[in-house]
Short mmCIF file of C-alpha atoms and ligand atoms in Angstrom, two decimals:
data_model
loop_
_atom_site.label_atom_id
_atom_site.label_comp_id
_atom_site.label_asym_id
_atom_site.label_seq_id
_atom_site.Cartn_x
_atom_site.Cartn_y
_atom_site.Cartn_z
CA MET A 1 49.34 94.13 42.38
CA GLU A 2 50.17 95.42 45.82
CA LYS A 3 50.95 99.09 45.95
CA LYS A 4 53.65 100.38 48.23
CA ASN A 5 54.96 103.53 46.67
CA TRP A 6 58.17 104.53 48.39
CA PRO A 7 57.99 108.16 49.50
CA LEU A 8 59.11 110.87 47.08
CA TRP A 9 62.28 112.87 47.79
CA GLU A 10 63.36 116.14 46.21
CA ILE A 11 67.04 116.14 45.34
CA PHE A 12 69.41 119.11 45.62
CA ILE A 13 72.99 118.92 44.37
CA ARG A 14 76.00 121.16 44.92
CA SER A 15 77.82 120.75 41.65
CA ARG A 16 81.11 121.98 43.06
CA GLN A 17 82.57 123.52 46.15
CA GLY A 18 81.63 127.21 46.38
CA LEU A 19 78.23 126.91 44.70
CA SER A 20 74.88 126.49 46.41
CA HIS A 21 72.77 123.33 46.22
CA ARG A 22 70.34 123.37 43.31
CA HIS A 23 67.17 121.40 42.79
CA VAL A 24 67.78 118.75 40.12
CA GLY A 25 64.68 116.55 40.31
CA SER A 26 63.10 113.93 42.50
CA LEU A 27 63.11 110.19 43.13
CA HIS A 28 61.53 107.51 45.27
CA ALA A 29 63.35 105.81 48.14
CA ALA A 30 62.38 103.94 51.28
CA ASP A 31 64.35 106.28 53.53
CA ALA A 32 66.80 109.19 53.52
CA ALA A 33 69.93 107.04 53.32
CA MET A 34 68.58 105.22 50.29
CA ALA A 35 67.52 108.51 48.74
CA VAL A 36 71.12 109.75 48.96
CA GLU A 37 72.43 106.55 47.37
CA ASN A 38 69.85 106.65 44.59
CA ALA A 39 70.49 110.35 43.98
CA ARG A 40 74.18 109.52 43.52
CA ASP A 41 73.30 106.99 40.81
CA VAL A 42 70.52 108.95 39.13
CA TYR A 43 71.85 112.51 39.20
CA THR A 44 75.66 112.40 39.46
CA ARG A 45 76.91 109.83 36.95
CA ARG A 46 79.16 112.42 35.31
CA GLN A 47 80.82 114.20 38.22
CA GLU A 48 77.88 116.60 38.58
CA GLY A 49 78.01 116.49 42.35
CA ALA A 50 80.14 117.44 45.33
CA SER A 51 77.30 117.21 47.87
CA ILE A 52 73.71 115.95 47.96
CA TRP A 53 70.68 117.08 49.96
CA VAL A 54 67.54 114.96 50.03
CA VAL A 55 64.27 116.39 51.36
CA PRO A 56 60.96 114.53 51.72
CA ALA A 57 58.70 116.09 49.09
CA SER A 58 55.90 116.12 51.68
CA ALA A 59 57.98 118.44 53.91
CA ILE A 60 58.07 121.25 51.37
CA THR A 61 55.64 124.13 51.70
CA ALA A 62 55.27 126.00 48.44
CA SER A 63 53.67 129.34 47.69
CA SER A 64 50.57 129.02 45.57
CA PRO A 65 50.60 130.31 41.98
CA ASP A 66 47.30 132.07 42.79
CA GLU A 67 49.13 134.25 45.29
CA LYS A 68 51.75 135.22 42.75
CA SER A 69 50.50 138.78 42.35
CA VAL A 70 49.90 139.28 46.08
CA LEU A 71 53.40 138.12 46.89
CA PHE A 72 55.46 139.50 44.07
CA ASP A 73 53.70 142.48 42.51
CA PRO A 74 54.59 144.84 45.39
CA ALA A 75 58.20 144.72 44.19
CA ASP A 76 57.22 145.95 40.73
CA ASP A 77 56.93 149.67 41.57
CA LYS A 78 60.04 149.96 43.72
CA VAL A 79 62.52 150.80 41.03
CA TYR A 80 64.50 152.86 43.54
CA ARG A 81 65.83 149.57 44.88
CA HIS A 82 67.99 149.29 41.78
CA PRO A 83 71.16 151.32 41.21
CA THR A 84 70.03 152.23 37.69
CA PHE A 85 67.33 154.47 39.23
CA TYR A 86 69.92 157.07 40.24
CA ASP A 87 71.44 159.61 37.82
CA LEU A 88 75.02 160.47 38.46
CA PRO A 89 77.07 163.36 37.04
CA ASP A 90 79.26 162.29 34.09
CA GLU A 91 82.39 163.16 36.08
CA ILE A 92 81.80 160.23 38.39
CA LYS A 93 83.08 157.16 36.62
CA HIS A 94 82.82 154.59 39.36
CA MET A 95 80.20 154.37 42.07
CA MET B 1 37.68 132.45 37.57
CA GLU B 2 38.19 129.47 35.26
CA MET B 3 38.24 131.94 32.39
CA ASP B 4 40.98 134.04 34.04
CA LEU B 5 43.04 130.91 34.57
CA LEU B 6 42.62 129.80 30.99
CA HIS B 7 43.63 133.27 29.79
CA ARG B 8 46.73 133.17 31.94
CA PHE B 9 47.63 129.71 30.64
CA GLU B 10 47.16 130.82 27.05
CA ALA B 11 49.16 133.99 27.64
CA TYR B 12 52.01 131.90 29.04
CA ILE B 13 51.95 129.62 26.02
CA ALA B 14 51.75 132.56 23.61
CA SER B 15 54.77 134.26 25.18
CA ASP B 16 56.70 130.97 25.31
CA LYS B 17 56.75 130.92 29.11
CA LYS B 18 56.99 127.58 30.91
CA ILE B 19 54.04 126.02 32.67
CA GLU B 20 55.06 124.69 36.11
CA PRO B 21 53.42 121.87 38.11
CA LYS B 22 51.30 124.04 40.40
CA ASP B 23 50.08 126.35 37.63
CA TRP B 24 46.55 125.86 36.41
CA MET B 25 46.40 123.99 33.11
CA PRO B 26 43.57 122.62 30.96
CA ASP B 27 42.74 118.98 31.60
CA ALA B 28 43.49 118.01 28.02
CA TYR B 29 46.99 119.56 28.28
CA ARG B 30 47.64 117.61 31.48
CA LYS B 31 46.37 114.37 29.94
CA THR B 32 48.40 114.80 26.78
CA LEU B 33 51.54 115.37 28.83
CA ILE B 34 50.90 112.42 31.13
CA ARG B 35 50.43 110.18 28.10
CA GLN B 36 53.48 111.49 26.26
CA ILE B 37 55.89 111.64 29.21
CA SER B 38 54.90 108.21 30.55
CA GLN B 39 55.27 106.66 27.08
CA HIS B 40 58.63 108.34 26.81
CA ALA B 41 59.67 106.97 30.22
CA HIS B 42 58.49 103.46 29.31
CA SER B 43 60.48 103.65 26.07
CA GLU B 44 63.67 104.43 27.98
CA ILE B 45 63.08 101.53 30.36
CA VAL B 46 61.98 98.93 27.79
CA GLY B 47 64.77 100.26 25.56
CA MET B 48 67.29 98.86 28.03
CA LEU B 49 66.26 95.30 27.16
CA PRO B 50 67.44 94.81 23.56
CA GLU B 51 70.88 96.21 24.45
CA GLY B 52 71.05 94.78 27.95
CA SER B 53 71.05 91.27 26.55
CA TRP B 54 74.40 92.00 24.87
CA ILE B 55 76.28 93.30 27.92
CA SER B 56 77.51 89.85 28.88
CA ARG B 57 78.41 89.10 25.24
CA ALA B 58 80.27 92.32 24.39
CA PRO B 59 83.42 91.57 22.36
CA SER B 60 85.83 93.33 24.74
CA LEU B 61 86.01 94.75 28.24
CA LYS B 62 86.05 98.28 26.82
CA ARG B 63 82.89 97.69 24.79
CA LYS B 64 81.26 96.10 27.79
CA ALA B 65 82.02 99.07 30.04
CA ILE B 66 80.69 101.47 27.40
CA LEU B 67 77.50 99.48 26.85
CA MET B 68 76.87 99.23 30.60
CA ALA B 69 77.27 102.99 30.95
CA LYS B 70 74.84 103.56 28.09
CA VAL B 71 72.20 101.18 29.42
CA GLN B 72 72.56 102.72 32.87
CA ASP B 73 71.98 106.14 31.32
CA GLU B 74 68.73 104.85 29.79
CA ALA B 75 67.60 103.75 33.25
CA GLY B 76 68.36 107.27 34.45
CA HIS B 77 66.39 108.77 31.56
CA GLY B 78 63.42 106.62 32.52
CA LEU B 79 63.64 107.87 36.10
CA TYR B 80 63.93 111.57 35.18
CA LEU B 81 60.85 111.13 33.02
CA TYR B 82 58.78 109.18 35.56
CA SER B 83 59.53 111.98 38.04
CA ALA B 84 58.48 114.65 35.55
CA CYS B 85 55.29 112.68 34.95
CA GLU B 86 54.52 112.51 38.66
CA THR B 87 54.55 116.29 38.94
CA LEU B 88 51.31 116.13 36.93
CA GLY B 89 49.61 114.26 39.74
CA VAL B 90 49.93 110.60 38.82
CA GLN B 91 51.35 107.84 41.02
CA ARG B 92 54.51 106.04 39.91
CA ASP B 93 53.05 102.59 40.57
CA ASP B 94 49.96 103.33 38.47
CA THR B 95 52.14 104.47 35.59
CA ILE B 96 54.18 101.30 35.74
CA GLU B 97 51.06 99.18 36.03
CA ASP B 98 49.76 100.75 32.83
CA LEU B 99 52.91 99.57 31.05
CA HIS B 100 52.59 96.05 32.43
CA SER B 101 48.91 95.74 31.59
CA GLY B 102 49.54 96.85 28.02
CA LYS B 103 47.41 99.98 28.46
CA ALA B 104 50.39 102.30 27.93
CA LYS B 105 52.51 102.22 24.80
CA TYR B 106 56.25 102.60 24.29
CA SER B 107 58.33 103.19 21.20
CA SER B 108 57.69 100.36 18.74
CA ILE B 109 61.40 100.17 17.84
CA PHE B 110 62.15 98.20 21.00
CA ASN B 111 59.98 95.33 19.82
CA TYR B 112 62.63 94.31 17.30
CA PRO B 113 65.26 91.73 18.29
CA THR B 114 69.02 92.27 18.62
CA LEU B 115 70.46 89.32 16.73
CA ASN B 116 74.17 90.05 16.90
CA TRP B 117 76.76 92.60 17.98
CA ALA B 118 76.31 94.73 14.86
CA ASP B 119 72.79 95.48 16.07
CA ILE B 120 74.28 97.24 19.10
CA GLY B 121 76.14 99.51 16.69
CA ALA B 122 73.05 100.11 14.57
CA ILE B 123 70.90 100.90 17.63
CA GLY B 124 73.33 103.49 18.98
CA TRP B 125 73.81 105.10 15.58
CA LEU B 126 70.23 105.00 14.26
CA VAL B 127 67.87 104.54 17.21
CA ASP B 128 69.66 106.93 19.57
CA GLY B 129 70.23 109.21 16.58
CA ALA B 130 66.50 109.34 15.89
CA ALA B 131 65.76 109.73 19.59
CA ILE B 132 68.09 112.74 19.78
CA MET B 133 66.33 114.29 16.79
CA ASN B 134 63.02 113.91 18.62
CA GLN B 135 64.32 115.01 22.00
CA VAL B 136 66.30 118.15 21.20
CA PRO B 137 63.18 120.21 20.40
CA LEU B 138 61.53 118.85 23.57
CA CYS B 139 64.14 120.76 25.61
CA LYS B 140 62.04 123.82 24.73
CA CYS B 141 58.69 122.19 25.46
CA SER B 142 56.20 124.35 27.38
CA TYR B 143 56.03 122.10 30.45
CA GLY B 144 58.93 123.01 32.76
CA PRO B 145 59.72 119.63 34.37
CA TYR B 146 59.60 117.82 31.00
CA ALA B 147 61.82 120.42 29.35
CA ARG B 148 64.36 120.24 32.19
CA ALA B 149 64.43 116.44 32.10
CA MET B 150 65.06 116.62 28.36
CA VAL B 151 68.03 118.94 28.81
CA ARG B 152 69.69 116.32 31.02
CA VAL B 153 68.75 113.51 28.66
CA CYS B 154 70.10 115.27 25.58
CA LYS B 155 73.40 116.01 27.29
CA GLU B 156 73.82 112.30 27.92
CA GLU B 157 72.55 111.03 24.57
CA SER B 158 75.32 112.25 22.33
CA PHE B 159 77.82 109.67 23.53
CA HIS B 160 75.20 106.98 22.87
CA GLN B 161 75.07 107.77 19.20
CA ARG B 162 78.82 108.14 18.87
CA GLN B 163 79.59 104.79 20.50
CA GLY B 164 77.13 103.14 18.11
CA PHE B 165 78.64 104.84 15.09
CA GLN B 166 82.08 103.78 16.24
CA ILE B 167 80.97 100.13 16.41
CA MET B 168 79.58 100.44 12.87
CA MET B 169 82.79 102.07 11.68
CA THR B 170 84.91 99.29 13.16
CA MET B 171 82.76 96.56 11.64
CA ALA B 172 82.32 98.24 8.27
CA GLY B 173 86.10 98.57 8.08
CA GLY B 174 86.74 95.02 9.30
CA THR B 175 86.66 91.64 7.57
CA GLU B 176 84.26 90.92 4.73
CA GLU B 177 82.04 89.03 7.15
CA GLN B 178 81.98 91.91 9.67
CA LYS B 179 81.09 94.34 6.92
CA GLU B 180 78.22 92.07 5.89
CA MET B 181 76.99 92.02 9.48
CA ALA B 182 77.06 95.82 9.60
CA GLN B 183 75.13 96.03 6.32
CA ASP B 184 72.61 93.46 7.54
CA ALA B 185 72.04 95.44 10.75
CA LEU B 186 71.50 98.63 8.76
CA ASN B 187 69.04 96.75 6.53
CA ARG B 188 66.99 95.65 9.50
CA TRP B 189 67.09 98.86 11.58
CA TRP B 190 66.73 101.53 8.88
CA TRP B 191 62.97 101.42 8.32
CA PRO B 192 61.95 100.88 11.95
CA SER B 193 64.17 103.88 12.83
CA LEU B 194 62.30 106.07 10.34
CA MET B 195 59.04 104.90 11.93
CA MET B 196 60.23 106.21 15.31
CA PHE B 197 59.13 109.70 14.25
CA GLY B 198 55.53 108.53 14.23
CA PRO B 199 52.85 108.44 11.54
CA PRO B 200 52.98 110.85 8.58
CA ASP B 201 51.62 114.35 9.22
CA ASP B 202 48.36 113.74 7.37
CA ASP B 203 47.68 110.77 9.66
CA SER B 204 48.76 112.30 12.98
CA PRO B 205 45.57 113.74 14.49
CA ASN B 206 47.03 114.98 17.80
CA SER B 207 50.04 116.77 16.34
CA ALA B 208 48.33 120.11 15.64
CA GLN B 209 47.15 120.49 19.25
CA SER B 210 50.56 119.53 20.61
CA MET B 211 52.19 122.11 18.35
CA ALA B 212 49.70 124.77 19.49
CA TRP B 213 50.60 124.01 23.10
CA ASN B 214 54.33 124.21 22.35
CA ILE B 215 54.80 120.62 23.42
CA LYS B 216 55.86 119.70 19.91
CA ARG B 217 57.98 122.10 17.86
CA PHE B 218 58.32 120.21 14.57
CA THR B 219 56.01 117.79 12.79
CA ASN B 220 56.79 114.08 12.48
CA ASP B 221 57.66 114.40 8.81
CA GLU B 222 59.92 117.40 9.40
CA LEU B 223 61.93 115.53 12.01
CA ARG B 224 62.07 112.40 9.87
CA GLN B 225 63.40 114.45 6.95
CA LYS B 226 66.08 116.03 9.12
CA PHE B 227 67.16 112.59 10.28
CA VAL B 228 67.36 111.22 6.74
CA ASP B 229 69.34 114.22 5.51
CA LEU B 230 71.83 113.82 8.32
CA THR B 231 72.12 110.05 8.30
CA VAL B 232 72.40 109.12 4.62
CA PRO B 233 75.83 110.77 4.24
CA GLN B 234 76.96 108.95 7.39
CA ALA B 235 75.98 105.62 5.81
CA GLU B 236 77.96 106.57 2.72
CA LEU B 237 80.96 107.36 4.89
CA LEU B 238 80.67 103.89 6.39
CA GLY B 239 80.61 102.41 2.90
CA LEU B 240 77.18 100.90 3.59
CA THR B 241 74.04 101.03 1.46
CA VAL B 242 70.77 102.44 2.78
CA PRO B 243 68.17 99.74 2.02
CA ASP B 244 65.90 101.96 -0.05
CA PRO B 245 66.01 101.61 -3.86
CA ASN B 246 64.01 104.84 -4.20
CA LEU B 247 66.34 106.96 -2.11
CA ARG B 248 67.57 109.93 -4.10
CA TRP B 249 69.02 113.36 -3.57
CA ASN B 250 66.79 116.18 -4.76
CA GLU B 251 69.02 118.97 -6.01
CA GLU B 252 66.20 121.53 -6.00
CA THR B 253 64.88 121.00 -2.48
CA GLY B 254 68.28 120.18 -1.01
CA HIS B 255 66.76 117.12 0.69
CA TYR B 256 66.76 113.38 0.22
CA GLU B 257 63.60 111.71 -1.03
CA ILE B 258 62.78 108.32 0.40
CA GLY B 259 60.61 105.43 -0.70
CA GLU B 260 57.26 104.47 0.79
CA ILE B 261 57.33 103.58 4.51
CA ASP B 262 55.37 100.42 5.33
CA TRP B 263 52.90 101.92 7.80
CA SER B 264 51.01 98.67 8.10
CA GLU B 265 54.10 97.20 9.75
CA PHE B 266 54.23 100.17 12.13
CA LYS B 267 50.59 99.72 13.10
CA ARG B 268 51.05 95.99 13.55
CA VAL B 269 54.05 96.39 15.85
CA ILE B 270 52.62 99.26 17.90
CA SER B 271 49.40 97.35 18.50
CA GLY B 272 51.27 94.41 19.98
CA ASP B 273 52.14 92.16 17.08
CA GLY B 274 55.86 92.85 16.65
CA PRO B 275 58.59 90.22 16.94
CA CYS B 276 59.32 90.86 20.65
CA ASN B 277 56.30 92.66 22.18
CA LYS B 278 55.30 89.77 24.41
CA GLU B 279 58.83 89.03 25.53
CA ARG B 280 59.53 92.68 26.43
CA ILE B 281 56.46 93.06 28.63
CA GLU B 282 56.96 89.67 30.23
CA THR B 283 60.54 90.60 31.09
CA ARG B 284 59.40 93.88 32.64
CA ARG B 285 56.64 92.18 34.63
CA LYS B 286 58.98 89.50 35.89
CA ALA B 287 61.52 92.10 37.01
CA TRP B 288 58.76 93.97 38.86
CA ASP B 289 57.33 90.86 40.52
CA ASP B 290 60.71 89.40 41.41
CA GLY B 291 61.68 92.73 42.95
CA ALA B 292 58.57 92.96 45.15
CA TRP B 293 60.28 91.46 48.20
CA VAL B 294 63.14 93.96 47.86
CA ARG B 295 60.73 96.90 47.85
CA GLU B 296 58.88 95.49 50.86
CA ALA B 297 62.06 94.69 52.76
CA ALA B 298 63.36 98.23 52.22
CA VAL B 299 60.19 99.69 53.70
CA ALA B 300 60.33 97.28 56.67
CA HIS B 301 64.00 98.10 57.23
CA SER B 302 63.46 101.87 57.21
CA GLN B 303 60.49 101.45 59.55
CA LYS B 304 62.61 99.42 61.94
CA ARG B 305 65.35 102.03 61.94
CA ALA B 306 62.85 104.82 62.51
CA ASP B 307 61.33 102.92 65.45
CA ARG B 308 64.75 102.28 66.94
CA ARG B 309 65.62 105.98 66.64
CA ALA B 310 62.34 106.91 68.30
CA SER B 311 62.95 104.56 71.23
CA THR B 312 66.52 105.82 71.84
CA ASP B 313 65.16 109.39 71.72
CA THR B 314 62.62 108.53 74.41
CA ALA B 315 65.29 106.80 76.47
CA ALA B 316 67.53 109.87 76.25
CA ALA B 317 64.71 112.24 77.24
FE1 FE2 C 1 67.65 107.67 26.46
FE1 FE2 C 2 70.23 106.73 24.49
#
């Protein structure tokens, strides 16, 4: 059997106007136009979409899980970035 | 290093966190998932065949539209699952080749024939019903892409069961002949549906490991029992008889007890000797081979367009 895997595309859908596009899954297609058409059939059969983005999976650069602590741990000890860190006098109801 | 990774994996599993594609995972976990997800995908795709053959013979335009929508959903389910499977590092074409060569299995239920329209009702009601029972706990499975695919699938499944039940209701409430057809379909699909949950717990060697990895949340027998408890009253409501002389309600346990399942039939069908095994695989192979020129033409077409774009870019520059 001859193998000609069509490239893989990652699919992002805006479910309705006002929301951002969200990753919903992936699919194979020969080119971008076909990826959009296939994404319509595969991921929006029940009015789930107002807009579709397709991105070649090979174009995505992802952070490595091994770097998780290097990248994200520094945020752990910066509680002062959250409003709950600050005590306010009881008299102040809204701030 | 390996030890640290294994500890992290185990800690994730213990705290019910999801494992994502790029996370380290034990080989056996990866292999188990590839086998399970690809079998699941194949089942969705092969599962289109018994119902697909009734689209052109549906009794009304409404039924036809509904059945087309259902079969199209199953195609979608197959695609979500193939994609989830690929995140584990396998190629789509290899997965499909494994189905065509007979190396990969799919649910044995789809090796039974659909003889008449009542079978379409029975499949939606019983087969999709059993599938839902299996799939709902998989929404919480430890592998992220599989769990997310299952959430989509489950959302779409509930109409499948309802449309089947509605067909059964119409036929069971119809003429004497229609009622007989509904009963006959129940007689033929009941036991194979119970087999969809897999072998009994004491003969299911991989279950314990899958439960430990949070891939499986309930045992085969637990899910089968839930299905029986839910479905028997539905059959009564239809005025149909479940084809099991030993079926009885156990007041103490609050569950139904069923007769002996013929596991030799299950083993025969799963190992290739069911009524339609050969036909199903041949149909899949033919579809794949006949579609080869389409796949090639699409690649050639996109290449041509890309080349044309490149040459106009150069001309403009
Ligand atoms: Fe399905
Ligand atoms: Fe279904």
